[in-house]
XYZ file of C-alpha atoms in Angstrom:
594
model
C 50.276 -128.711 -105.007
C 50.758 -124.862 -105.086
C 49.810 -122.704 -108.014
C 52.577 -121.397 -110.238
C 53.036 -117.550 -109.939
C 52.718 -115.558 -113.128
C 55.738 -113.425 -114.000
C 55.458 -109.625 -113.398
C 55.055 -107.527 -116.552
C 57.377 -104.605 -115.780
C 56.771 -102.925 -119.101
C 53.012 -102.689 -118.422
C 53.583 -101.205 -114.969
C 55.981 -98.624 -116.337
C 53.510 -97.624 -119.014
C 50.764 -97.334 -116.419
C 52.830 -95.101 -114.112
C 53.920 -92.924 -117.037
C 50.313 -92.612 -118.208
C 49.134 -91.583 -114.738
C 51.929 -89.036 -114.398
C 51.289 -87.696 -117.860
C 47.596 -87.338 -117.191
C 48.294 -85.573 -113.886
C 50.761 -83.245 -115.571
C 48.279 -82.465 -118.293
C 45.616 -81.752 -115.666
C 47.977 -79.423 -113.854
C 48.844 -77.659 -117.079
C 45.184 -77.284 -117.986
C 44.421 -75.965 -114.502
C 47.337 -73.565 -114.713
C 46.163 -72.289 -118.076
C 42.668 -71.868 -116.640
C 43.961 -69.924 -113.632
C 46.649 -67.902 -115.317
C 45.053 -67.250 -118.715
C 41.394 -68.090 -119.102
C 40.125 -66.839 -115.722
C 43.010 -64.752 -114.527
C 40.908 -61.597 -114.108
C 38.427 -63.353 -111.839
C 41.046 -64.855 -109.552
C 43.087 -61.669 -109.534
C 39.971 -59.811 -108.414
C 39.346 -62.375 -105.702
C 42.871 -61.970 -104.463
C 42.731 -58.212 -104.619
C 39.447 -58.168 -102.722
C 41.274 -59.605 -99.745
C 44.177 -57.176 -99.762
C 43.309 -54.316 -102.154
C 40.832 -51.722 -100.874
C 39.323 -48.448 -102.044
C 39.255 -46.223 -98.982
C 37.904 -42.676 -98.617
C 40.216 -39.712 -98.183
C 38.556 -37.557 -95.518
C 38.345 -33.834 -96.156
C 38.077 -30.949 -93.760
C 34.746 -29.159 -93.525
C 34.996 -25.496 -94.433
C 35.591 -23.117 -91.545
C 33.112 -20.462 -90.434
C 34.648 -17.018 -89.984
C 33.280 -13.761 -88.652
C 33.306 -10.608 -90.796
C 36.857 -9.815 -89.689
C 38.239 -13.282 -90.455
C 38.147 -14.560 -86.872
C 37.412 -18.315 -86.653
C 34.000 -19.239 -85.275
C 33.933 -22.925 -86.263
C 36.864 -25.087 -87.387
C 37.338 -28.794 -88.070
C 40.262 -30.378 -86.250
C 41.834 -33.731 -87.265
C 40.994 -36.728 -85.089
C 41.008 -40.516 -85.535
C 38.236 -43.090 -85.668
C 38.994 -46.571 -84.304
C 37.341 -49.457 -86.155
C 37.524 -53.233 -86.088
C 36.695 -56.432 -87.949
C 34.414 -58.133 -85.379
C 34.988 -61.676 -86.637
C 38.767 -61.366 -86.544
C 38.778 -59.576 -83.214
C 36.548 -62.191 -81.590
C 39.084 -64.848 -82.550
C 41.425 -63.117 -80.086
C 39.077 -62.526 -77.167
C 42.012 -62.490 -74.765
C 42.922 -59.048 -76.174
C 39.515 -57.501 -75.524
C 40.268 -56.315 -71.953
C 43.365 -54.587 -73.260
C 41.356 -52.916 -76.029
C 38.552 -51.825 -73.710
C 41.039 -50.296 -71.300
C 42.858 -48.388 -74.056
C 39.605 -46.879 -75.348
C 37.982 -46.403 -71.921
C 35.108 -48.662 -72.949
C 33.022 -51.078 -70.888
C 34.341 -54.589 -71.567
C 30.939 -56.257 -71.383
C 29.361 -53.681 -73.679
C 32.236 -53.946 -76.147
C 32.003 -57.733 -76.266
C 28.260 -57.612 -76.776
C 28.602 -55.170 -79.703
C 31.182 -57.384 -81.374
C 29.088 -60.518 -80.962
C 25.970 -58.799 -82.335
C 27.913 -57.693 -85.417
C 30.077 -60.772 -85.873
C 28.789 -61.150 -89.436
C 30.180 -57.715 -90.369
C 33.669 -56.836 -91.524
C 33.633 -53.269 -90.232
C 32.300 -51.437 -87.199
C 33.412 -48.269 -85.443
C 34.605 -48.870 -81.911
C 35.058 -45.240 -80.911
C 35.154 -41.856 -82.596
C 36.459 -39.300 -82.396
C 39.730 -40.270 -80.712
C 42.645 -37.889 -80.339
C 45.667 -38.842 -82.475
C 47.917 -39.628 -79.493
C 45.430 -42.136 -78.058
C 44.975 -43.719 -81.482
C 48.740 -44.089 -81.996
C 49.152 -45.709 -78.565
C 46.339 -48.152 -79.341
C 47.734 -49.172 -82.724
C 51.103 -49.911 -81.146
C 49.392 -52.677 -79.166
C 48.904 -54.499 -82.512
C 45.552 -56.007 -81.550
C 44.325 -58.200 -84.464
C 41.388 -56.770 -86.385
C 41.749 -53.231 -84.977
C 42.701 -50.241 -87.134
C 42.129 -46.487 -87.432
C 41.190 -43.936 -90.054
C 41.483 -40.147 -90.182
C 38.400 -38.034 -89.439
C 37.567 -34.498 -88.359
C 35.711 -32.979 -85.443
C 34.064 -29.549 -85.277
C 35.333 -27.104 -82.678
C 33.676 -23.812 -81.714
C 36.131 -21.346 -80.113
C 33.363 -18.981 -78.944
C 31.365 -21.709 -77.180
C 28.007 -20.592 -75.834
C 28.265 -17.064 -77.230
C 27.814 -18.204 -80.840
C 25.981 -21.478 -80.217
C 22.509 -20.506 -81.446
C 23.711 -18.840 -84.625
C 26.232 -21.485 -85.679
C 24.367 -24.595 -84.531
C 26.228 -27.922 -84.468
C 27.376 -30.846 -86.599
C 26.933 -34.558 -85.934
C 29.642 -37.163 -85.437
C 30.093 -37.356 -89.217
C 30.740 -33.580 -89.355
C 27.438 -32.848 -91.114
C 25.356 -29.824 -90.124
C 22.407 -30.472 -87.823
C 21.305 -27.035 -86.627
C 21.744 -23.351 -87.307
C 24.009 -22.063 -90.054
C 25.910 -25.357 -89.989
C 22.739 -26.910 -91.378
C 21.716 -24.014 -93.625
C 25.071 -23.998 -95.461
C 25.979 -27.667 -95.043
C 26.346 -28.358 -98.764
C 28.652 -25.371 -99.162
C 31.001 -26.388 -96.350
C 30.954 -30.199 -96.484
C 33.394 -30.799 -99.349
C 33.852 -33.980 -101.402
C 35.901 -36.879 -99.943
C 38.530 -38.421 -102.198
C 39.165 -42.122 -102.850
C 42.482 -43.962 -102.963
C 43.335 -47.619 -103.640
C 45.620 -49.269 -101.095
C 46.972 -52.673 -100.098
C 46.279 -53.747 -96.535
C 47.980 -56.479 -94.555
C 46.322 -59.152 -92.449
C 45.862 -56.666 -89.591
C 44.077 -54.193 -91.872
C 46.967 -51.749 -91.892
C 47.805 -49.921 -95.115
C 51.155 -51.155 -96.434
C 51.115 -49.532 -99.857
C 49.232 -46.805 -101.725
C 48.391 -48.126 -105.189
C 46.656 -45.214 -106.918
C 44.521 -42.114 -106.428
C 41.007 -42.885 -107.654
C 39.412 -39.495 -106.930
C 40.981 -36.297 -105.639
C 39.594 -34.855 -102.401
C 37.973 -31.429 -102.531
C 37.845 -29.599 -99.165
C 34.713 -27.658 -98.206
C 34.402 -23.918 -98.757
C 34.849 -21.457 -95.909
C 31.798 -19.432 -94.878
C 32.288 -15.749 -94.027
C 29.498 -14.380 -91.865
C 28.265 -10.854 -91.307
C 28.550 -11.449 -87.554
C 31.119 -9.313 -85.718
C 32.507 -11.479 -82.937
C 33.398 -8.439 -80.808
C 29.861 -7.069 -80.879
C 28.464 -10.562 -80.339
C 30.484 -10.944 -77.119
C 29.429 -7.497 -75.961
C 25.743 -8.228 -76.535
C 26.007 -11.612 -74.824
C 27.697 -10.113 -71.772
C 25.209 -7.276 -71.293
C 22.183 -9.484 -71.904
C 23.466 -11.980 -69.362
C 24.015 -9.198 -66.839
C 20.487 -7.832 -67.301
C 18.883 -11.263 -66.993
C 20.800 -11.894 -63.767
C 20.017 -8.433 -62.358
C 16.295 -8.720 -63.002
C 16.047 -12.455 -62.355
C 14.542 -12.966 -65.808
C 14.012 -16.314 -67.502
C 15.456 -15.664 -70.956
C 16.321 -13.000 -73.476
C 17.424 -12.191 -77.007
C 19.187 -9.353 -78.808
C 19.583 -8.676 -82.524
C 21.741 -5.987 -84.149
C 21.404 -5.107 -87.858
C 23.524 -2.913 -90.095
C 21.031 -0.513 -91.678
C 23.189 0.101 -94.750
C 23.184 -3.485 -96.021
C 20.857 -5.601 -93.850
C 23.741 -7.610 -92.398
C 23.240 -9.187 -88.974
C 26.145 -8.052 -86.790
C 25.041 -9.852 -83.634
C 22.349 -12.290 -82.536
C 22.452 -13.640 -78.986
C 20.122 -15.675 -76.798
C 20.100 -16.778 -73.198
C 20.060 -19.376 -71.806
C 22.578 -20.975 -74.154
C 24.489 -24.262 -74.482
C 28.019 -25.443 -75.206
C 28.230 -26.743 -78.793
C 31.590 -28.416 -78.082
C 29.943 -31.109 -75.975
C 27.789 -33.732 -77.651
C 25.702 -34.380 -74.569
C 21.997 -33.753 -75.049
C 21.398 -30.225 -73.814
C 17.953 -29.106 -72.665
C 16.020 -28.432 -75.911
C 14.866 -25.088 -74.523
C 18.499 -23.983 -74.423
C 19.158 -24.956 -78.031
C 16.460 -22.777 -79.637
C 17.551 -19.654 -81.438
C 14.816 -17.609 -79.797
C 15.578 -14.562 -81.929
C 14.179 -16.335 -85.008
C 12.023 -19.185 -83.680
C 10.160 -17.670 -80.707
C 7.404 -15.103 -81.126
C 6.215 -12.377 -78.774
C 3.492 -9.794 -78.724
C 5.586 -6.674 -79.312
C 3.738 -4.319 -76.992
C 4.283 -0.616 -77.556
C 7.192 -1.106 -79.938
C 4.339 -1.560 -82.460
C 3.221 2.061 -82.015
C 5.989 3.220 -84.330
C 4.232 1.400 -87.182
C 0.767 2.481 -86.070
C 1.876 6.098 -86.398
C 3.698 5.278 -89.657
C 0.440 3.941 -91.094
C -1.335 7.110 -89.918
C 1.230 9.343 -91.618
C 1.113 7.189 -94.782
C -2.671 7.632 -94.949
C -2.254 11.409 -95.203
C -4.751 11.938 -92.376
C -2.090 12.576 -89.751
C 1.150 14.516 -89.338
C 3.569 14.660 -86.392
C 1.787 17.801 -85.154
C -1.830 16.724 -85.694
C -3.756 17.219 -82.396
C -4.804 14.113 -80.450
C -7.032 14.154 -77.368
C -5.857 11.389 -75.034
C -8.007 12.414 -72.069
C -9.297 11.064 -69.782
C -6.855 8.185 -70.250
C -9.471 5.679 -71.374
C -11.299 4.919 -74.603
C -14.300 2.673 -75.188
C -13.982 0.535 -78.331
C -16.708 -1.954 -79.211
C -17.728 -2.309 -75.580
C -14.143 -2.721 -74.334
C -11.844 -0.264 -72.608
C -8.439 0.861 -73.824
C -6.407 2.366 -70.976
C -3.320 4.497 -70.496
C -1.227 4.444 -67.344
C -1.902 8.172 -66.926
C -4.159 10.786 -68.420
C -1.876 12.349 -71.041
C -4.459 14.968 -71.888
C -4.442 16.953 -75.097
C -1.386 16.703 -77.317
C -0.294 15.714 -80.808
C 0.850 12.610 -82.671
C 4.427 13.088 -81.492
C 3.232 13.099 -77.876
C 1.431 9.799 -78.519
C 4.847 8.288 -79.272
C 6.675 10.157 -76.512
C 4.243 9.114 -73.781
C 3.389 5.771 -75.388
C -0.345 6.420 -75.246
C -2.553 3.434 -75.986
C -5.551 5.727 -76.318
C -3.782 7.943 -78.846
C -2.550 4.936 -80.865
C -6.059 3.430 -80.910
C -7.580 6.699 -82.160
C -5.037 6.931 -84.972
C -5.497 3.353 -86.161
C -9.291 3.484 -86.007
C -9.241 6.480 -88.337
C -7.599 4.533 -91.198
C -8.761 1.514 -93.142
C -7.848 -2.054 -92.243
C -6.138 -2.397 -95.600
C -3.903 0.650 -95.074
C -2.791 -0.580 -91.642
C -2.223 -4.117 -92.901
C -0.216 -2.829 -95.865
C 2.296 -1.164 -93.556
C 2.570 -4.070 -91.108
C 2.942 -6.686 -93.825
C 5.229 -4.425 -95.830
C 7.793 -4.108 -93.041
C 7.867 -7.905 -92.725
C 5.333 -8.973 -90.101
C 3.526 -12.231 -90.823
C 6.215 -13.827 -92.991
C 9.779 -15.075 -92.596
C 12.491 -12.503 -93.126
C 14.376 -14.500 -95.756
C 17.513 -14.765 -93.644
C 17.735 -18.469 -94.518
C 17.986 -19.592 -90.905
C 16.458 -23.079 -90.435
C 13.201 -23.158 -88.499
C 12.553 -19.422 -88.697
C 9.034 -18.493 -87.611
C 6.851 -16.209 -89.755
C 5.093 -14.872 -86.672
C 1.379 -14.164 -86.873
C -0.397 -11.280 -88.566
C -4.138 -11.904 -89.011
C -5.755 -11.033 -92.330
C -7.205 -7.524 -92.315
C -10.664 -8.730 -93.358
C -10.993 -10.601 -90.044
C -10.302 -7.601 -87.791
C -12.927 -6.211 -85.494
C -12.645 -2.681 -84.148
C -11.270 -3.731 -80.774
C -8.784 -6.226 -82.239
C -7.527 -3.511 -84.570
C -7.193 -1.114 -81.635
C -5.184 -3.617 -79.590
C -2.920 -4.313 -82.563
C -2.122 -0.585 -82.557
C -0.285 -1.028 -79.261
C 1.174 -4.470 -79.871
C -1.330 -7.181 -79.017
C -3.258 -9.712 -81.181
C -0.196 -10.313 -83.393
C 3.140 -12.045 -82.893
C 6.631 -11.206 -84.153
C 10.140 -12.546 -83.710
C 12.963 -10.303 -82.463
C 14.557 -10.543 -85.927
C 11.304 -9.433 -87.593
C 11.079 -6.473 -85.223
C 14.663 -5.463 -86.028
C 13.948 -5.747 -89.757
C 10.847 -3.557 -89.373
C 12.758 -0.817 -87.536
C 15.468 -0.963 -90.182
C 12.827 0.144 -92.707
C 12.284 3.339 -90.714
C 16.041 3.796 -90.376
C 16.650 3.267 -94.117
C 14.327 5.967 -95.465
C 11.465 3.501 -95.813
C 13.426 0.863 -97.739
C 13.450 -2.820 -96.774
C 16.471 -5.095 -97.017
C 16.186 -8.704 -95.933
C 18.405 -9.562 -92.959
C 21.383 -11.686 -93.978
C 24.027 -13.689 -92.136
C 26.510 -13.410 -95.029
C 29.072 -10.667 -95.429
C 28.897 -8.652 -98.657
C 26.067 -10.753 -100.087
C 23.910 -9.091 -102.775
C 20.918 -7.649 -100.946
C 18.602 -5.432 -103.014
C 16.233 -3.054 -101.265
C 12.553 -2.296 -101.806
C 10.671 0.887 -100.979
C 7.983 0.019 -98.431
C 7.183 3.304 -96.705
C 7.380 6.755 -98.250
C 10.824 8.206 -97.544
C 9.451 11.414 -96.026
C 7.234 9.389 -93.654
C 10.152 7.262 -92.425
C 12.266 10.385 -92.004
C 9.494 12.056 -89.989
C 9.311 9.061 -87.669
C 12.917 9.299 -86.473
C 12.628 12.666 -84.669
C 9.405 11.456 -83.086
C 11.136 8.307 -81.828
C 13.997 10.448 -80.493
C 11.596 12.040 -78.026
C 11.156 8.615 -76.410
C 14.827 8.683 -75.392
C 14.480 11.879 -73.359
C 13.364 12.893 -69.868
C 9.848 13.279 -71.291
C 9.790 9.766 -72.738
C 9.907 6.218 -71.411
C 13.441 5.248 -72.459
C 15.937 7.737 -71.060
C 18.139 4.807 -70.078
C 18.535 3.923 -73.748
C 20.486 7.151 -74.291
C 24.078 6.890 -75.524
C 26.456 9.729 -74.668
C 27.276 11.918 -77.692
C 24.907 10.028 -80.011
C 21.314 10.739 -80.959
C 19.096 7.717 -80.306
C 15.644 6.981 -81.701
C 13.652 4.105 -80.307
C 10.589 2.733 -78.615
C 9.980 0.776 -75.446
C 7.494 -2.026 -75.004
C 6.107 -3.861 -71.991
C 3.692 -6.661 -72.797
C 1.888 -9.069 -70.529
C 2.539 -12.723 -71.327
C -0.328 -14.774 -72.666
C -1.114 -18.330 -71.589
C -4.013 -20.660 -72.252
C -6.004 -19.006 -69.522
C -5.426 -15.495 -70.836
C -3.006 -12.715 -69.959
C -1.106 -13.248 -66.713
C -1.082 -10.209 -64.448
C 2.423 -10.776 -63.079
C 4.419 -12.033 -66.078
C 5.924 -9.621 -68.580
C 8.011 -9.244 -71.711
C 10.281 -6.197 -71.725
C 11.313 -4.828 -75.100
C 13.277 -2.017 -76.650
C 13.888 -1.322 -80.335
C 16.272 1.467 -81.261
C 18.157 3.205 -84.077
C 21.580 4.914 -83.893
C 22.825 7.434 -84.815
C 19.415 8.983 -85.391
C 20.755 11.680 -87.730
C 22.361 9.136 -90.100
C 21.273 5.635 -89.037
C 23.842 2.854 -89.079
C 22.583 0.302 -86.534
C 19.252 -1.085 -85.388
C 19.076 -3.046 -82.154
C 16.237 -4.998 -80.540
C 16.300 -6.326 -76.970
C 13.658 -8.764 -75.675
C 13.723 -10.031 -72.082
C 11.200 -12.567 -70.780
C 9.772 -12.675 -67.256
C 11.732 -9.939 -65.495
C 10.436 -8.453 -62.281
C 11.502 -10.563 -59.336
C 14.996 -9.121 -59.190
C 16.323 -5.691 -58.300
C 13.394 -3.388 -57.506
C 10.968 -5.686 -59.264
C 11.362 -3.709 -62.478
C 9.677 -5.039 -65.597
C 9.182 -1.996 -67.828
C 10.936 -1.985 -71.179
C 12.496 1.384 -70.350
C 14.085 0.018 -67.176
C 14.990 -3.544 -68.191
C 15.650 -3.691 -71.941
C 16.664 -0.102 -72.715
C 19.879 -0.114 -70.607
C 21.070 -3.228 -72.463
C 20.599 -1.411 -75.755
C 22.539 1.602 -74.487
C 25.550 -0.350 -73.254
C 25.819 -2.648 -76.261
C 25.314 0.039 -78.883
C 27.758 2.380 -77.148
C 30.460 -0.242 -77.598
C 29.330 -1.265 -81.089
C 29.442 2.302 -82.416
C 32.996 2.682 -81.186
C 34.095 -0.677 -82.591
C 32.697 0.320 -85.981
C 34.193 3.827 -85.782
C 30.827 5.529 -86.254
C 31.343 9.234 -85.533
C 29.200 10.929 -82.848
C 26.293 12.982 -84.163
C 25.294 14.762 -80.950
C 28.162 17.247 -81.053
C 26.240 19.996 -79.294
C 25.648 17.703 -76.307
C 29.253 16.567 -76.515
C 30.786 20.006 -76.027
C 28.096 21.150 -73.626
C 29.304 18.456 -71.228
C 33.011 18.815 -71.934
C 35.551 19.960 -69.301
C 36.697 23.559 -69.190
C 39.661 22.690 -71.377
C 37.199 22.198 -74.193
C 38.188 18.577 -74.723
C 35.389 15.998 -74.953
C 34.814 14.026 -71.784
C 34.990 10.259 -71.651
C 31.629 8.903 -72.711
C 31.352 6.500 -69.804
C 31.537 9.336 -67.275
C 28.586 10.968 -69.019
C 26.357 7.883 -69.011
C 22.813 8.753 -67.924
C 21.933 7.717 -64.410
C 18.344 8.923 -64.407
C 15.039 7.258 -65.094
C 11.554 8.711 -64.649
C 10.040 8.031 -61.242
C 6.842 6.922 -62.990
C 7.870 5.346 -66.261
C 5.244 4.953 -68.921
C 3.513 1.625 -68.684
C 2.723 0.225 -72.109
C 0.581 -2.642 -70.893
C -2.560 -1.915 -72.879
C -4.092 -5.269 -72.036
C -7.537 -5.880 -73.532
C -10.185 -5.483 -70.858
C-alpha cells in the first residue's frame, strides 16, 4: 500500500525564495557600499595603478658653446624603445618582427626578455632615431612602446674631444668639461600624469606634476677657430717628424682664459665604441714631462729675483762643462765668456747651473712653486695632474743643477703655459680657466721689473743667434724658449727618445698670448730632427700667426715690417716673409745627468 504524499506548502517556498533574494540583494548593497564608499580610495588607486602613470618629462642638456657662440656640444632629440617583458613574451610570434625592426639579434632579444620576465619595464634599444621609432610603433606589437630622450652630438669631433669629454647613454657627463660642469648642464626632468592603454600608449594627459627645467648652456673660453688651427698644425708636425703624440695650449695673458687646447692622437666622441684609453687622455693636463731648457727662463728669473744677477752680469761658460758633486754638466758647445742674457740665448746648461747654485734652495723653490709647478692649476679639469716638484730641503747640489735646465721635476703643458703667462703678465699669476668672462683675480708672484727684464732676454732666443728662429712670426716680436729633453724610463734616460718643446709669448712688447707646444718621440721622420727649435717652434709660429690675426692683435714689429715692404711702401703679405732659415747647428738642450 503506497504512502500518501504530503501537499506542497507554496507559501513556505515563496517566503524562502524571497528571503534568499533579499539576503543576496542586501549582500550586494553592502558590497557596493564597501566598494563605492568605504574603500573607494583604495580600489580607485588600484584601478589607476593599472592605467594611470607618472612619467618623466625629459629635458635637454645645456649646450656647450665656444667664446663666439659656436656650438661645440648639443643634445639632439631621439627615442628610447622599451617593453613589458611579460606582455611581450605572451606574443612570441611577434619577436622576429621586433628584432628585425630594431636590428637586434633574435636569440639575444629573447634571452633578455626571459631573464627579465618578472619586470614590467626594460629598454630594448636606445637611442633610436625618431623615424625608426615611429615605424616600429606602427607595427603595434603588444608590450612595446617608446619615450623621448636626448643624445649628445659634438660638431667638432676629434678636434674638441679631449676638452669636452663625453656623456653616457643617459646624457650624463663622464669625462672632460662634460663631467666637470655636469650639474650645471644636466637640468631637472619634469613629471606628468597620464593614462595609458593596454599597449602602454599614452591616451590622455591628466596633469602636470612637476615642470621640466632645461639645463644651462656653458660658454667656454675656447675659440673654435684657433682650436682648429692648432689641431691642424700639430697634426702636420707629428706626421712630418713621425712623432708619437703631442699637445698644444694657448692662453690669453690678459685674463687667463684658455683659447685652445689640443692633443694628438685623438678620438671621435660621437661614437660610443670603446676607444683606446691612450687616445682619450687630455695629455695637456694629465701627462707630465721634464720640461728641458724651457725651465731656464725660471732659473734666470730666480737669479734676477735674488738680486745677485742682472741680464748683463758676466757668466763664464767655458770650457762647456762643469763638475757638480762629482757629476758633469755639459753644453753642446763651448759658449765661452758671456752674460746672463747669453745663457738664455745659447741655452747654456753650464751657465744655468752656475746661476742656480749661487742662490739658496728656498729662493729657487719659491719661484718655481710660485709660478705653479708642483700643484694643479685650478682650471677645474677632472684628473688634472699636479706634476712633481721636490721639496727644496731634499735637493742635493747636482739635483738642483739639473733642475736648472729642466730635469728632476715634472710639469704638464698647461702648467708650463701658466708659468710663462706670469712672465708675460708683469709677474702676476692668473689661474687658467675654461670659462669665458669668469672672475679671475691675479696675484703678484715675481717682481714686475724682473718679469719685464726677462722678455727681451727671451726675444734673443727667437733670432739667428738663438735656438728658435723658426718660432719667429713676421711683423711680430716673439719671446720664447726651446726645450729638448731625453725621455726617462725605468732603466734611465733613453739616448734616442726625445721630447721637443717650445714655450712662447706674443707680441713681446705688449703680451697677449702664451703658447706651449710639446711633441713626444720625434726624430724618425724628415731629417731625423728632434730639437725643440726645429720640431715644436714651427708649430708655435704657424698657429700664433693665425691666432693673432683672428684676434686682431696689431703688429708690434713695425720697423721690421717696413724694412721688408715693397718699394711702394705697402706692407708685404706676412706669409711671403715667413722665415725659412734655421741654424746649421741648433743648440742642443739635452743636459742629461752624467
